PDB file of C-alpha atoms and ligand atoms in Angstrom:
ATOM      1  CA  MET A   1       0.000   0.000   0.000  1.00  0.00           C
ATOM      2  CA  ILE A   2       1.202   3.493  -0.786  1.00  0.00           C
ATOM      3  CA  SER A   3      -0.444   6.871  -0.139  1.00  0.00           C
ATOM      4  CA  GLU A   4      -1.988   8.772  -3.035  1.00  0.00           C
ATOM      5  CA  LYS A   5       0.462  11.648  -2.585  1.00  0.00           C
ATOM      6  CA  MET A   6       3.471   9.327  -2.529  1.00  0.00           C
ATOM      7  CA  ASN A   7       2.132   7.438  -5.543  1.00  0.00           C
ATOM      8  CA  ALA A   8       1.786  10.684  -7.534  1.00  0.00           C
ATOM      9  CA  ALA A   9       5.315  11.765  -6.557  1.00  0.00           C
ATOM     10  CA  PHE A  10       6.728   8.434  -7.787  1.00  0.00           C
ATOM     11  CA  ASN A  11       4.852   8.739 -11.090  1.00  0.00           C
ATOM     12  CA  LYS A  12       6.298  12.212 -11.571  1.00  0.00           C
ATOM     13  CA  GLN A  13       9.815  10.923 -10.889  1.00  0.00           C
ATOM     14  CA  ILE A  14       9.335   8.102 -13.434  1.00  0.00           C
ATOM     15  CA  LYS A  15       8.502  10.802 -15.977  1.00  0.00           C
ATOM     16  CA  ASP A  16      11.533  12.891 -14.947  1.00  0.00           C
ATOM     17  CA  GLU A  17      13.897   9.916 -15.298  1.00  0.00           C
ATOM     18  CA  MET A  18      12.445   9.216 -18.749  1.00  0.00           C
ATOM     19  CA  TYR A  19      13.011  12.859 -19.640  1.00  0.00           C
ATOM     20  CA  SER A  20      16.657  12.421 -18.543  1.00  0.00           C
ATOM     21  CA  SER A  21      16.905   9.398 -20.818  1.00  0.00           C
ATOM     22  CA  ASN A  22      15.546  11.379 -23.782  1.00  0.00           C
ATOM     23  CA  LEU A  23      17.768  14.364 -23.025  1.00  0.00           C
ATOM     24  CA  TYR A  24      20.832  12.112 -23.078  1.00  0.00           C
ATOM     25  CA  LEU A  25      19.610  10.384 -26.233  1.00  0.00           C
ATOM     26  CA  SER A  26      19.458  13.811 -27.848  1.00  0.00           C
ATOM     27  CA  MET A  27      23.062  14.325 -26.673  1.00  0.00           C
ATOM     28  CA  VAL A  28      24.048  10.982 -28.265  1.00  0.00           C
ATOM     29  CA  ALA A  29      22.758  12.400 -31.565  1.00  0.00           C
ATOM     30  CA  TYR A  30      24.708  15.650 -30.999  1.00  0.00           C
ATOM     31  CA  PHE A  31      27.998  13.828 -30.364  1.00  0.00           C
ATOM     32  CA  GLU A  32      27.435  11.496 -33.333  1.00  0.00           C
ATOM     33  CA  ARG A  33      26.773  14.582 -35.467  1.00  0.00           C
ATOM     34  CA  ILE A  34      30.082  16.219 -34.524  1.00  0.00           C
ATOM     35  CA  GLY A  35      32.017  12.956 -34.889  1.00  0.00           C
ATOM     36  CA  LEU A  36      32.887  12.287 -31.244  1.00  0.00           C
ATOM     37  CA  LYS A  37      31.969   8.595 -31.040  1.00  0.00           C
ATOM     38  CA  GLY A  38      33.474   8.086 -27.570  1.00  0.00           C
ATOM     39  CA  PHE A  39      31.382  10.886 -26.064  1.00  0.00           C
ATOM     40  CA  ALA A  40      28.370   9.414 -27.877  1.00  0.00           C
ATOM     41  CA  ASN A  41      29.141   6.013 -26.335  1.00  0.00           C
ATOM     42  CA  TRP A  42      29.355   7.530 -22.831  1.00  0.00           C
ATOM     43  CA  MET A  43      26.005   9.202 -23.408  1.00  0.00           C
ATOM     44  CA  ARG A  44      24.412   5.993 -24.767  1.00  0.00           C
ATOM     45  CA  ILE A  45      25.268   4.341 -21.459  1.00  0.00           C
ATOM     46  CA  GLN A  46      23.780   7.293 -19.630  1.00  0.00           C
ATOM     47  CA  VAL A  47      20.539   6.663 -21.563  1.00  0.00           C
ATOM     48  CA  GLN A  48      20.520   3.036 -20.374  1.00  0.00           C
ATOM     49  CA  GLU A  49      21.168   4.129 -16.787  1.00  0.00           C
ATOM     50  CA  GLU A  50      18.288   6.590 -16.847  1.00  0.00           C
ATOM     51  CA  ASN A  51      15.978   3.929 -18.248  1.00  0.00           C
ATOM     52  CA  ALA A  52      17.066   1.658 -15.387  1.00  0.00           C
ATOM     53  CA  HIS A  53      16.358   4.465 -12.884  1.00  0.00           C
ATOM     54  CA  ALA A  54      12.851   4.890 -14.317  1.00  0.00           C
ATOM     55  CA  MET A  55      12.217   1.132 -14.274  1.00  0.00           C
ATOM     56  CA  GLY A  56      13.470   0.872 -10.688  1.00  0.00           C
ATOM     57  CA  LEU A  57      10.806   3.370  -9.607  1.00  0.00           C
ATOM     58  CA  PHE A  58       8.230   1.684 -11.844  1.00  0.00           C
ATOM     59  CA  ASP A  59       8.865  -1.756 -10.307  1.00  0.00           C
ATOM     60  CA  TYR A  60       8.922  -0.326  -6.806  1.00  0.00           C
ATOM     61  CA  LEU A  61       5.520   1.271  -7.358  1.00  0.00           C
ATOM     62  CA  ILE A  62       4.166  -2.059  -8.620  1.00  0.00           C
ATOM     63  CA  SER A  63       5.574  -3.873  -5.582  1.00  0.00           C
ATOM     64  CA  ARG A  64       3.745  -1.401  -3.323  1.00  0.00           C
ATOM     65  CA  ASP A  65       0.490  -1.990  -5.145  1.00  0.00           C
ATOM     66  CA  GLY A  66       0.634   1.521  -6.563  1.00  0.00           C
ATOM     67  CA  CYS A  67      -0.993   2.880  -9.671  1.00  0.00           C
ATOM     68  CA  ILE A  68       1.346   3.586 -12.595  1.00  0.00           C
ATOM     69  CA  SER A  69       0.567   6.552 -14.817  1.00  0.00           C
ATOM     70  CA  ILE A  70       2.867   7.221 -17.775  1.00  0.00           C
ATOM     71  CA  GLU A  71       3.003  10.968 -18.354  1.00  0.00           C
ATOM     72  CA  ALA A  72       3.926  12.998 -21.449  1.00  0.00           C
ATOM     73  CA  ILE A  73       7.614  13.855 -21.671  1.00  0.00           C
ATOM     74  CA  ASP A  74       8.843  17.301 -22.744  1.00  0.00           C
ATOM     75  CA  LYS A  75      10.979  17.598 -25.859  1.00  0.00           C
ATOM     76  CA  PRO A  76      14.662  17.939 -24.935  1.00  0.00           C
ATOM     77  CA  GLU A  77      17.190  20.362 -26.432  1.00  0.00           C
ATOM     78  CA  THR A  78      18.796  19.154 -29.646  1.00  0.00           C
ATOM     79  CA  ASN A  79      21.938  21.241 -29.954  1.00  0.00           C
ATOM     80  CA  TRP A  80      24.834  22.492 -27.860  1.00  0.00           C
ATOM     81  CA  ALA A  81      27.635  24.938 -28.618  1.00  0.00           C
ATOM     82  CA  SER A  82      30.482  22.566 -27.706  1.00  0.00           C
ATOM     83  CA  PRO A  83      31.216  19.329 -25.773  1.00  0.00           C
ATOM     84  CA  LEU A  84      31.823  21.487 -22.686  1.00  0.00           C
ATOM     85  CA  ASP A  85      28.526  23.324 -23.158  1.00  0.00           C
ATOM     86  CA  CYS A  86      26.815  19.925 -23.432  1.00  0.00           C
ATOM     87  CA  PHE A  87      28.475  18.483 -20.317  1.00  0.00           C
ATOM     88  CA  GLU A  88      27.720  21.648 -18.352  1.00  0.00           C
ATOM     89  CA  ALA A  89      24.068  21.034 -19.299  1.00  0.00           C
ATOM     90  CA  VAL A  90      24.390  17.432 -18.038  1.00  0.00           C
ATOM     91  CA  TYR A  91      25.879  18.634 -14.749  1.00  0.00           C
ATOM     92  CA  LYS A  92      23.124  21.215 -14.309  1.00  0.00           C
ATOM     93  CA  HIS A  93      20.492  18.601 -15.124  1.00  0.00           C
ATOM     94  CA  GLU A  94      21.913  16.093 -12.628  1.00  0.00           C
ATOM     95  CA  GLN A  95      21.873  18.787  -9.939  1.00  0.00           C
ATOM     96  CA  LEU A  96      18.197  19.298 -10.745  1.00  0.00           C
ATOM     97  CA  VAL A  97      17.577  15.527 -10.480  1.00  0.00           C
ATOM     98  CA  THR A  98      19.287  15.497  -7.071  1.00  0.00           C
ATOM     99  CA  SER A  99      16.880  18.196  -5.895  1.00  0.00           C
ATOM    100  CA  LEU A 100      13.957  16.137  -7.272  1.00  0.00           C
ATOM    101  CA  ILE A 101      15.091  13.029  -5.357  1.00  0.00           C
ATOM    102  CA  ASN A 102      15.434  15.153  -2.212  1.00  0.00           C
ATOM    103  CA  GLY A 103      11.892  16.408  -2.836  1.00  0.00           C
ATOM    104  CA  LEU A 104      10.651  12.843  -3.194  1.00  0.00           C
ATOM    105  CA  ILE A 105      12.245  11.941   0.130  1.00  0.00           C
ATOM    106  CA  ASP A 106      10.582  15.021   1.677  1.00  0.00           C
ATOM    107  CA  VAL A 107       7.209  13.651   0.537  1.00  0.00           C
ATOM    108  CA  ALA A 108       8.093  10.197   1.919  1.00  0.00           C
ATOM    109  CA  GLU A 109       8.946  11.814   5.272  1.00  0.00           C
ATOM    110  CA  GLN A 110       5.710  13.805   5.320  1.00  0.00           C
ATOM    111  CA  GLU A 111       3.785  10.609   4.542  1.00  0.00           C
ATOM    112  CA  LYS A 112       5.811   8.678   7.171  1.00  0.00           C
ATOM    113  CA  ASP A 113       6.569   6.135   4.447  1.00  0.00           C
ATOM    114  CA  ARG A 114       9.699   4.493   5.872  1.00  0.00           C
ATOM    115  CA  ALA A 115       9.897   1.875   3.113  1.00  0.00           C
ATOM    116  CA  ALA A 116      10.025   4.617   0.475  1.00  0.00           C
ATOM    117  CA  ILE A 117      12.638   6.570   2.482  1.00  0.00           C
ATOM    118  CA  SER A 118      14.797   3.439   2.626  1.00  0.00           C
ATOM    119  CA  PHE A 119      14.290   2.620  -1.073  1.00  0.00           C
ATOM    120  CA  LEU A 120      15.201   6.155  -2.155  1.00  0.00           C
ATOM    121  CA  GLN A 121      18.583   6.053  -0.402  1.00  0.00           C
ATOM    122  CA  TRP A 122      19.980   4.211  -3.449  1.00  0.00           C
ATOM    123  CA  TYR A 123      18.880   7.093  -5.695  1.00  0.00           C
ATOM    124  CA  LEU A 124      20.452   9.619  -3.355  1.00  0.00           C
ATOM    125  CA  LYS A 125      23.820   7.831  -3.476  1.00  0.00           C
ATOM    126  CA  GLU A 126      23.544   7.414  -7.250  1.00  0.00           C
ATOM    127  CA  GLN A 127      23.115  11.194  -7.583  1.00  0.00           C
ATOM    128  CA  VAL A 128      26.351  11.841  -5.684  1.00  0.00           C
ATOM    129  CA  GLU A 129      28.117   9.607  -8.225  1.00  0.00           C
ATOM    130  CA  GLU A 130      26.309  11.126 -11.223  1.00  0.00           C
ATOM    131  CA  GLU A 131      27.199  14.680 -10.205  1.00  0.00           C
ATOM    132  CA  ALA A 132      30.834  13.743  -9.490  1.00  0.00           C
ATOM    133  CA  ASN A 133      31.228  12.031 -12.879  1.00  0.00           C
ATOM    134  CA  CYS A 134      29.958  14.928 -14.951  1.00  0.00           C
ATOM    135  CA  SER A 135      31.688  17.551 -12.830  1.00  0.00           C
ATOM    136  CA  GLU A 136      34.989  15.731 -13.482  1.00  0.00           C
ATOM    137  CA  ILE A 137      34.381  15.595 -17.232  1.00  0.00           C
ATOM    138  CA  CYS A 138      33.482  19.333 -17.233  1.00  0.00           C
ATOM    139  CA  SER A 139      36.755  20.125 -15.428  1.00  0.00           C
ATOM    140  CA  ARG A 140      38.767  18.120 -17.936  1.00  0.00           C
ATOM    141  CA  LEU A 141      37.028  19.763 -20.889  1.00  0.00           C
ATOM    142  CA  ARG A 142      37.722  23.181 -19.406  1.00  0.00           C
ATOM    143  CA  PHE A 143      41.364  22.200 -18.936  1.00  0.00           C
ATOM    144  CA  VAL A 144      41.884  21.018 -22.540  1.00  0.00           C
ATOM    145  CA  GLY A 145      40.131  24.090 -23.973  1.00  0.00           C
ATOM    146  CA  GLU A 146      40.623  24.263 -27.752  1.00  0.00           C
ATOM    147  CA  ASP A 147      43.229  21.453 -27.850  1.00  0.00           C
ATOM    148  CA  LYS A 148      41.634  19.001 -30.328  1.00  0.00           C
ATOM    149  CA  HIS A 149      44.271  16.329 -29.784  1.00  0.00           C
ATOM    150  CA  ALA A 150      43.528  16.276 -26.048  1.00  0.00           C
ATOM    151  CA  LEU A 151      39.791  16.248 -26.831  1.00  0.00           C
ATOM    152  CA  LEU A 152      40.287  13.126 -28.952  1.00  0.00           C
ATOM    153  CA  LEU A 153      42.136  11.445 -26.074  1.00  0.00           C
ATOM    154  CA  ILE A 154      39.150  12.119 -23.796  1.00  0.00           C
ATOM    155  CA  ASP A 155      36.883  10.819 -26.559  1.00  0.00           C
ATOM    156  CA  GLN A 156      38.899   7.599 -26.698  1.00  0.00           C
ATOM    157  CA  GLU A 157      38.625   7.180 -22.938  1.00  0.00           C
ATOM    158  CA  LEU A 158      34.877   7.803 -22.832  1.00  0.00           C
ATOM    159  CA  GLY A 159      34.513   5.293 -25.655  1.00  0.00           C
ATOM    160  CA  ALA A 160      35.687   2.554 -23.296  1.00  0.00           C
ATOM    161  CA  ARG A 161      32.785   3.011 -20.883  1.00  0.00           C
ATOM    162  CA  THR A 162      30.582  -0.084 -20.649  1.00  0.00           C
ATOM    163  CA  TYR A 163      27.128  -0.502 -19.225  1.00  0.00           C
ATOM    164  CA  VAL A 164      26.690  -2.343 -15.953  1.00  0.00           C
ATOM    165  CA  ALA A 165      23.045  -2.781 -15.012  1.00  0.00           C
ATOM    166  CA  PRO A 166      22.512  -1.274 -11.561  1.00  0.00           C
ATOM    167  CA  THR A 167      21.085  -3.311  -8.713  1.00  0.00           C
ATOM    168  CA  ILE A 168      18.488  -0.954  -7.318  1.00  0.00           C
ATOM    169  CA  ALA A 169      17.712  -2.103  -3.795  1.00  0.00           C
TER     170      ALA A 169
HETATM  171 FE1  FEO B   1      18.480   9.262 -12.976  1.00  0.00          FE
HETATM  172 FE2  FEO B   1      21.026  10.784 -13.875  1.00  0.00          FE
HETATM  173  O1  FEO B   1      19.654  10.593 -12.664  1.00  0.00           O
END
């Protein structure tokens, strides 16, 4: 059993995670367009992670006998001025997601839903990692500046990222 308010908050977060997935898919297209296949690969994995985040919430809601409602997703941006501009947008977006997860936990606390509070701890920790990863890539992109050779080395490194399905407790 889950309260109506908590149920609605979970449905909204499912939508927000799916928006994240679409935003990053749009970034895959951007990086493919400018020929940075490694960045595109990194972003493709980000898409898979966001889908997993959405499905984790979806399955949790089912396990609590909640009511799933799939909401319309806003159209994401389609273009960025540079890889740095794009990663700064990722960092900003992940900071927004962190605030959304905090908001979800606030609702869980108001509703005295201890199971939801416990479940959402995984998402909270994941956000620390997400923010750290993109902040680090932003710093490196700022450091290399206009150096295309260095940019290609970063591209090569990001191309090695592989997807590991998360175990969402
Ligand atoms: Fe699902 Fe990147 O937060």
